[in-house]
Amino acid sequence: MQITNNGAVNLFDVEINVPAELSQHVTLHDSGPVAKLPAGKTFTARGWTTQKTMGPSGPAQFELTLTAHLDDGTSFSQSVYFDTVG
């Protein structure tokens, strides 16, 4: 997955967090922390889900939370929607 900073300011210590209820279905690698994500730039995190076409699986759509802080130390958090099917 790719995360792009579409904002006008740099983000620091950026992390993608998997909520406990999804931890058995979503696994991320290289999900942070990213020391600095400049405005307009992208970072990539590898991951996988248990989404399958047959048999029990995790959800096909879900939200993960991205956390960071701004240059002045202000906390930043945003939910990011993912659709593994389309």
XYZ file of C-alpha atoms in Angstrom:
86
model
C 0.000 0.000 0.000
C 1.122 3.516 -0.655
C 0.481 6.442 1.647
C 0.774 9.932 0.152
C 0.987 13.121 2.172
C -1.548 15.264 0.288
C -1.269 18.008 2.887
C 0.690 21.236 2.749
C 3.030 20.422 5.657
C 5.566 17.708 6.443
C 4.622 14.811 8.733
C 7.052 13.244 11.210
C 7.229 9.779 12.814
C 4.478 8.504 10.519
C 3.015 5.083 11.371
C 0.153 2.961 10.072
C -1.642 1.208 12.921
C -3.687 -1.991 12.651
C -6.527 -2.050 15.214
C -6.701 -5.072 17.536
C -9.888 -6.383 15.885
C -8.042 -6.671 12.540
C -4.715 -7.961 13.874
C -5.454 -11.572 12.852
C -6.458 -10.502 9.326
C -4.081 -7.664 8.394
C -0.297 -7.781 8.670
C 1.941 -4.868 7.692
C 5.677 -4.710 7.103
C 7.626 -1.449 6.763
C 4.644 0.441 8.211
C 6.740 2.946 10.096
C 7.748 4.895 11.814
C 8.826 6.971 8.847
C 10.991 9.769 10.242
C 9.740 12.396 7.776
C 7.077 12.308 5.061
C 7.359 15.583 3.138
C 4.259 17.229 1.659
C 3.472 15.656 -1.716
C 5.630 12.559 -1.130
C 4.667 8.889 -0.777
C 5.913 5.929 1.226
C 5.116 2.265 0.637
C 4.275 -0.353 3.259
C 4.085 -4.011 2.321
C 1.245 -6.003 3.785
C -1.207 -8.822 3.351
C -4.725 -9.731 4.402
C -6.498 -13.030 4.937
C -9.097 -12.024 2.332
C -9.882 -15.147 0.268
C -12.363 -15.987 -2.442
C -13.453 -19.189 -0.659
C -13.499 -20.139 2.998
C -13.268 -17.978 6.122
C -11.404 -14.749 5.764
C -11.003 -11.223 7.015
C -12.918 -8.188 5.775
C -12.400 -6.980 2.208
C -12.786 -3.323 3.234
C -11.379 -1.785 6.388
C -9.807 1.341 7.859
C -6.359 1.693 9.366
C -5.211 4.695 11.366
C -2.217 6.746 10.322
C -0.551 8.668 13.142
C 2.183 11.298 12.997
C 3.074 14.680 14.366
C 3.652 18.056 12.786
C 6.810 20.153 12.929
C 5.550 21.990 16.021
C 4.803 18.693 17.841
C 1.039 18.743 17.258
C -0.371 15.213 16.967
C -1.918 14.148 13.670
C -4.197 11.158 13.088
C -6.287 10.113 10.110
C -8.266 7.002 9.210
C -7.323 5.550 5.827
C -9.841 3.403 3.927
C -8.647 0.248 2.138
C -10.538 -1.934 -0.329
C -8.718 -5.186 -1.099
C -11.145 -6.174 -3.857
C -11.229 -3.204 -6.121
